[in-house]
Amino acid sequence: MTPLQPEQWRARAAAHEARVRRELADAMARRERGEKHPVDDFLWHYYNLRPGQLLRWHPGLGPEPVGWVGEGREPFDAVDFWRKRSRTIEGAHRLLVSTMAAKPRFGCFGMHEWAMVYGLDEGETRHPYLKLRFSPEETARTVEEVGCRCSHYDAFRFFTPPARPLNLLQPTRELQPELDQPGCLHVNMDLYKWAGKLVPAVSSELLFDSFLLARDIREVDMRASAYDLADWGYEPIRVETPEGRAEYAALQRGFAERAMPVRERLVEVTTELIRLGTEELGNESVTTGRVQG
């Protein structure tokens, strides 16, 4: 692979910054004003990356761009990154690969968000500034009638205690590689989490692609929830109706297709990091053997 020349990587960096500023203009303005937002806030708080981190461009794995070091930019040592983050890299790789091989399922109809408010009044939810579309009794009846089939642990763990026994599965962290599947909205949102954990081995372009995917998914996630987002201009996806469930499943399928190339690109990164790390371990074993001999 040929190293990027200064004019090439500077053009990529400028294009990336312009793209991020354009896409995040409204979100950054709201953050400066201290305004809450039912879609954006989740991305900043749950995934722990900030707009400034998305703005900074880095090339990802590969030959160091010509003239890259300097002006606050440091060389990326993939082997050192592997040594420090091998557990994270291997864990990400295992989940990404197992999810890629799993059969997508589209029958949950977004009931995980309803199960998170099951039995609660408005002021008791995780988002107390948001109104609910239905009374607690009506919300509970919807969950019980539609049924709960959530397979993703990081959604299931936020269910209210009385909602958990209603779920078809009882996901755990240990079962995650077996249960995560590419039709799940939260699994596809989590591609952004893994991209963030793999920075700077992941390029800024891939990181931001995963962010935009997560943002679009979160919008659907909240529109299909029991919350009323009319004040923010979001129409509900009425999963309490057959028509709404069909709409939700169609959107799920679209996100599964859109997530596929992002997941594949992340697997390329983890595969290469594991190869480099394993190669280095082999070299160290040979060297150690020679010294001991």
XYZ file of C-alpha atoms in Angstrom:
293
model
C 0.000 0.000 0.000
C 1.406 3.391 -1.028
C 1.603 6.048 1.715
C -0.660 9.049 1.250
C 1.125 12.156 0.048
C 0.594 15.427 1.978
C -1.836 16.852 -0.571
C -3.862 13.617 -0.468
C -4.254 13.250 3.269
C -4.797 16.969 3.816
C -7.624 16.878 1.261
C -9.161 13.857 2.998
C -8.843 15.525 6.390
C -10.484 18.727 5.146
C -13.318 16.816 3.469
C -13.892 14.804 6.637
C -14.020 17.886 8.868
C -16.441 19.621 6.499
C -18.670 16.540 6.468
C -18.724 16.255 10.256
C -19.413 19.962 10.774
C -22.250 19.831 8.257
C -23.875 16.754 9.799
C -23.411 17.856 13.410
C -24.172 21.581 13.109
C -27.571 21.316 14.813
C -26.363 18.880 17.472
C -23.347 21.028 18.365
C -25.516 24.152 18.610
C -27.919 22.342 20.959
C -25.031 21.155 23.131
C -23.743 24.714 23.435
C -27.214 25.862 24.524
C -27.559 22.954 26.947
C -30.715 21.667 25.237
C -31.801 18.054 25.587
C -32.539 15.936 22.516
C -34.132 12.458 22.520
C -31.973 11.100 19.674
C -28.614 12.868 19.896
C -28.188 12.717 23.678
C -28.085 8.923 23.639
C -25.205 8.942 21.165
C -23.094 11.346 23.248
C -23.851 9.843 26.655
C -24.068 6.109 25.965
C -21.152 5.858 23.545
C -18.914 8.438 25.260
C -17.457 10.046 22.123
C -17.737 13.808 21.688
C -18.132 15.940 18.534
C -14.523 17.113 18.816
C -13.316 13.520 18.659
C -15.341 12.910 15.511
C -13.909 16.049 13.908
C -10.273 14.964 14.201
C -9.086 13.074 11.140
C -6.780 10.075 11.291
C -6.005 7.636 8.472
C -6.445 4.325 10.278
C -4.324 1.231 9.704
C -1.783 1.336 6.912
C 1.416 3.121 5.958
C 1.958 6.397 7.774
C 1.050 9.356 5.523
C 4.024 11.367 4.311
C 4.571 14.357 6.598
C 1.954 13.130 9.067
C 3.966 13.413 12.294
C 4.017 16.903 13.756
C 1.520 19.641 14.611
C 0.164 17.439 17.409
C -0.066 14.336 15.216
C 1.691 11.199 16.410
C 2.660 8.018 14.547
C 0.355 5.042 15.034
C 2.062 1.885 16.257
C -0.319 -0.976 15.488
C 1.668 -3.534 17.477
C 1.780 -1.299 20.549
C -1.967 -0.694 20.156
C -2.448 -4.465 20.061
C -0.385 -4.956 23.218
C -2.457 -2.405 25.124
C -5.887 -3.293 23.716
C -5.707 -6.974 22.753
C -8.684 -8.009 24.919
C -10.867 -5.274 23.430
C -9.718 -6.085 19.890
C -10.331 -9.816 20.287
C -13.687 -9.242 21.992
C -14.815 -6.891 19.239
C -13.623 -9.323 16.571
C -15.463 -12.241 18.158
C -18.764 -10.332 18.355
C -18.466 -8.794 14.893
C -17.675 -12.122 13.231
C -20.343 -14.105 15.097
C -22.967 -11.461 14.288
C -21.943 -11.482 10.637
C -22.540 -15.240 10.501
C -25.896 -15.121 12.320
C -29.249 -15.187 10.573
C -31.002 -11.787 10.788
C -34.340 -11.737 12.600
C -36.953 -9.020 12.287
C -39.704 -10.008 14.701
C -39.015 -7.973 17.851
C -40.993 -4.905 16.660
C -39.086 -2.560 18.975
C -40.733 -3.800 22.158
C -37.437 -3.416 24.047
C -38.055 0.330 24.418
C -41.558 -0.343 25.723
C -40.216 -2.891 28.199
C -37.880 -0.213 29.568
C -40.911 1.829 30.707
C -43.168 -1.127 31.567
C -45.115 -0.320 34.739
C -43.685 3.211 35.060
C -45.310 6.636 35.151
C -43.847 9.443 33.029
C -41.670 10.907 35.774
C -40.136 7.520 36.593
C -38.627 6.717 33.186
C -34.980 7.062 32.138
C -36.023 10.147 30.129
C -38.356 11.976 32.540
C -38.484 15.077 30.313
C -40.282 13.020 27.633
C -44.000 12.339 27.674
C -45.397 8.857 27.077
C -47.935 8.201 24.327
C -50.032 5.947 26.539
C -50.932 5.379 30.169
C -48.844 2.821 32.102
C -51.725 0.357 31.788
C -51.975 0.771 28.005
C -48.204 0.498 27.608
C -48.151 -2.704 29.655
C -51.010 -4.152 27.630
C -49.132 -3.476 24.372
C -46.004 -5.245 25.647
C -48.056 -8.223 26.794
C -50.071 -8.480 23.571
C -47.244 -7.943 21.058
C -44.738 -9.960 23.062
C -41.085 -9.335 23.894
C -38.350 -11.092 21.871
C -35.258 -9.033 22.664
C -31.957 -10.874 22.116
C -29.506 -8.047 22.888
C -28.177 -7.920 26.439
C -27.446 -4.184 26.464
C -31.097 -3.485 25.725
C -32.492 -6.212 27.971
C -30.532 -5.014 31.023
C -32.554 -1.773 31.004
C -35.926 -3.552 31.153
C -37.921 -2.802 34.275
C -37.872 -5.773 36.697
C -41.487 -6.826 35.979
C -40.826 -6.730 32.217
C -37.863 -9.124 32.246
C -39.851 -12.354 32.772
C -42.025 -11.383 29.786
C -39.065 -11.617 27.401
C -38.767 -14.773 25.313
C -35.013 -14.888 26.050
C -32.947 -14.013 29.099
C -29.787 -12.539 27.506
C -26.529 -12.317 29.462
C -23.132 -10.829 28.651
C -21.731 -14.345 28.339
C -24.388 -15.309 25.780
C -23.907 -12.181 23.677
C -21.783 -13.828 20.922
C -24.522 -16.445 20.506
C -27.506 -14.079 20.633
C -26.435 -10.906 18.811
C -27.787 -10.921 15.259
C -27.593 -8.480 12.319
C -31.290 -7.588 12.302
C -31.107 -6.005 15.768
C -31.145 -2.202 15.836
C -28.985 -2.000 18.949
C -26.415 -4.458 17.601
C -26.080 -2.307 14.490
C -25.874 0.878 16.559
C -23.054 -0.761 18.499
C -20.890 -0.765 15.378
C -20.255 2.843 16.375
C -19.163 1.682 19.823
C -16.663 -0.777 18.384
C -15.357 1.733 15.867
C -14.772 4.186 18.717
C -12.927 1.601 20.780
C -10.681 0.767 17.807
C -9.651 4.364 17.059
C -7.057 5.231 15.728
C -6.744 1.860 13.980
C -10.127 2.698 12.426
C -10.133 5.599 9.987
C -12.133 8.718 10.802
C -14.289 8.127 7.732
C -15.298 4.663 8.968
C -15.900 5.990 12.474
C -18.221 8.672 11.140
C -20.010 6.259 8.801
C -20.798 4.146 11.862
C -21.941 7.257 13.756
C -24.388 8.281 11.025
C -25.746 4.736 10.932
C -26.201 4.770 14.714
C -27.910 8.164 14.628
C -30.411 7.080 11.981
C -31.107 3.854 13.858
C -31.592 5.707 17.138
C -34.164 7.942 15.493
C -36.192 4.888 14.460
C -35.582 3.296 17.866
C -37.154 6.289 19.601
C -39.935 6.809 17.058
C -41.000 3.207 17.675
C -40.845 3.613 21.452
C -43.638 4.458 23.868
C -42.332 8.034 24.128
C -44.090 10.980 22.477
C -41.525 12.890 20.377
C -43.990 15.197 18.620
C -42.379 18.272 20.203
C -39.151 17.386 18.345
C -40.897 16.815 15.021
C -40.768 13.005 15.043
C -43.789 11.003 13.912
C -44.293 7.763 15.865
C -43.892 4.362 14.279
C -47.026 2.823 15.750
C -45.725 -0.648 16.542
C -48.841 -1.203 18.635
C -50.593 -1.716 15.257
C -49.979 -4.334 12.516
C -49.158 -1.548 10.045
C -46.598 -0.036 12.403
C -44.955 -3.401 13.009
C -44.637 -3.956 9.261
C -43.059 -0.511 8.874
C -40.620 -1.230 11.694
C -39.560 -4.582 10.228
C -38.974 -2.983 6.817
C -36.759 -0.327 8.396
C -34.895 -3.045 10.296
C -34.126 -4.818 7.038
C -32.805 -1.624 5.521
C -30.508 -0.999 8.470
C -29.254 -4.596 8.383
C -28.223 -4.101 4.748
C -26.632 -0.729 5.475
C -24.737 -2.102 8.480
C -23.254 -5.032 6.571
C -20.396 -3.160 4.822
C -19.598 -1.205 8.000
C -19.294 -4.460 9.951
C -17.141 -5.973 7.201
C -14.774 -2.982 7.259
C -14.440 -3.240 11.035
C -13.666 -6.956 10.755
C -10.921 -6.110 8.256
C -9.371 -3.849 10.915
C -9.640 -6.363 13.769
C -8.338 -9.172 11.555
C -5.266 -7.152 10.599
C -4.613 -6.075 14.196
C -4.845 -9.684 15.374
C -2.515 -10.776 12.567
C 0.057 -8.123 13.481
C -0.222 -8.897 17.185
C 0.052 -12.652 16.703
C 3.032 -12.158 14.398
C 4.738 -10.000 17.004
C 4.057 -12.560 19.735
C 5.630 -15.208 17.520
C 8.697 -13.054 16.992
C 8.988 -12.444 20.735
C 8.708 -16.192 21.413
C 11.501 -16.911 18.944
C 13.683 -14.196 20.464
C 13.003 -15.413 24.001
C 13.794 -18.970 22.979
C 17.104 -17.913 21.539
C 18.039 -15.988 24.677
C 17.100 -18.888 26.916
C 19.024 -21.287 24.710
